[in-house]
C-alpha cells in the first residue's frame, strides 16, 4: 500500500509558494489559514532543504494528517488543528494510529526515525522528555506551532540521519 497525498514539494518551494498554487491540485484542499500557518512555522527552520507532503492519508487505516516533513533524514508526521485550544485524545490517537500504520506498512519507514507532532494552534505547548521506541518512533510532541521549528531542529541535531530521497521513499511499498 502506498501513501496518498494532496501536495508534494521541496520545503523551500513550499515556504515560497502562494496558497493558491498549493491548493489547486488538491482534491480536498487544506484551508488557507492552515497552509499559511504551516508555512510560517516551517520558515523558521535554519535549513530549508527537505520535502513536504500535505494532506497525507496512511496506507491502510485511512487516517489523515496535515503534513509529512522529510527533514535531515527524519520524517515528521505533523497534524495541525489551528483553532484547538486544548489537545484532544481522539486526535492524538489518530496521529499515533497514522504513525503505527506507516511503520507497519511502509518498508522504508522501518529504518527511519518518525516523529509525530500534534499542533493545537491555541493550546499551551507541552514540554516532554524525548523517548524513542525500538521501532524508531518518538513519543508524540504537542505544541501550538510556536516551537515547531525548534522541535524539528533539535531532533535533527540530536539524531542525525542520512538524507531521505523522497522519490525512493515514495516508491517503497
mmCIF file of C-alpha atoms in Angstrom, residues 42-104:
data_model
loop_
_atom_site.group_PDB
_atom_site.id
_atom_site.type_symbol
_atom_site.label_atom_id
_atom_site.label_comp_id
_atom_site.label_asym_id
_atom_site.label_seq_id
_atom_site.Cartn_x
_atom_site.Cartn_y
_atom_site.Cartn_z
ATOM 1 C CA UNK A 42 8.450 25.920 8.911
ATOM 2 C CA UNK A 43 10.062 29.087 7.535
ATOM 3 C CA UNK A 44 11.797 29.446 10.926
ATOM 4 C CA UNK A 45 13.944 26.377 10.219
ATOM 5 C CA UNK A 46 17.601 27.263 9.642
ATOM 6 C CA UNK A 47 17.881 24.803 6.747
ATOM 7 C CA UNK A 48 15.133 24.751 4.135
ATOM 8 C CA UNK A 49 16.388 21.584 2.478
ATOM 9 C CA UNK A 50 13.843 18.798 2.673
ATOM 10 C CA UNK A 51 10.474 17.805 1.301
ATOM 11 C CA UNK A 52 6.852 18.255 2.309
ATOM 12 C CA UNK A 53 3.736 16.214 1.629
ATOM 13 C CA UNK A 54 0.393 17.781 2.557
ATOM 14 C CA UNK A 55 -2.940 16.134 3.322
ATOM 15 C CA UNK A 56 -1.419 12.685 3.779
ATOM 16 C CA UNK A 57 -3.501 9.514 4.149
ATOM 17 C CA UNK A 58 -1.998 6.422 5.778
ATOM 18 C CA UNK A 59 -1.705 3.232 3.742
ATOM 19 C CA UNK A 60 -4.324 1.065 5.458
ATOM 20 C CA UNK A 61 -6.187 2.884 8.247
ATOM 21 C CA UNK A 62 -7.102 5.835 6.017
ATOM 22 C CA UNK A 63 -6.166 8.215 8.858
ATOM 23 C CA UNK A 64 -5.113 11.622 7.621
ATOM 24 C CA UNK A 65 -2.630 14.146 8.901
ATOM 25 C CA UNK A 66 -1.785 17.633 7.725
ATOM 26 C CA UNK A 67 1.798 17.025 6.622
ATOM 27 C CA UNK A 68 4.801 14.749 6.436
ATOM 28 C CA UNK A 69 8.055 16.667 6.577
ATOM 29 C CA UNK A 70 11.236 14.936 5.399
ATOM 30 C CA UNK A 71 13.995 16.924 7.058
ATOM 31 C CA UNK A 72 17.647 15.987 7.508
ATOM 32 C CA UNK A 73 16.964 12.242 7.433
ATOM 33 C CA UNK A 74 13.966 12.260 9.794
ATOM 34 C CA UNK A 75 10.254 12.076 8.993
ATOM 35 C CA UNK A 76 7.970 14.370 10.982
ATOM 36 C CA UNK A 77 4.252 13.485 10.956
ATOM 37 C CA UNK A 78 2.528 16.797 11.691
ATOM 38 C CA UNK A 79 -1.151 17.329 12.327
ATOM 39 C CA UNK A 80 -2.285 20.942 12.713
ATOM 40 C CA UNK A 81 -5.599 21.773 14.349
ATOM 41 C CA UNK A 82 -5.343 25.543 14.131
ATOM 42 C CA UNK A 83 -8.373 26.521 16.229
ATOM 43 C CA UNK A 84 -7.978 23.918 19.005
ATOM 44 C CA UNK A 85 -7.295 25.416 22.425
ATOM 45 C CA UNK A 86 -6.594 22.041 24.006
ATOM 46 C CA UNK A 87 -5.203 18.675 22.975
ATOM 47 C CA UNK A 88 -7.937 16.139 22.204
ATOM 48 C CA UNK A 89 -7.281 12.470 22.849
ATOM 49 C CA UNK A 90 -9.161 11.436 19.704
ATOM 50 C CA UNK A 91 -6.826 13.482 17.519
ATOM 51 C CA UNK A 92 -3.745 12.305 19.422
ATOM 52 C CA UNK A 93 -4.897 8.706 18.931
ATOM 53 C CA UNK A 94 -5.425 9.307 15.198
ATOM 54 C CA UNK A 95 -1.893 10.698 14.844
ATOM 55 C CA UNK A 96 -0.471 7.701 16.730
ATOM 56 C CA UNK A 97 -2.504 5.309 14.545
ATOM 57 C CA UNK A 98 -1.148 7.028 11.432
ATOM 58 C CA UNK A 99 2.387 6.634 12.759
ATOM 59 C CA UNK A 100 1.920 2.942 13.625
ATOM 60 C CA UNK A 101 0.346 2.258 10.239
ATOM 61 C CA UNK A 102 3.227 3.931 8.430
ATOM 62 C CA UNK A 103 5.776 1.925 10.425
ATOM 63 C CA UNK A 104 3.895 -1.336 9.844
#
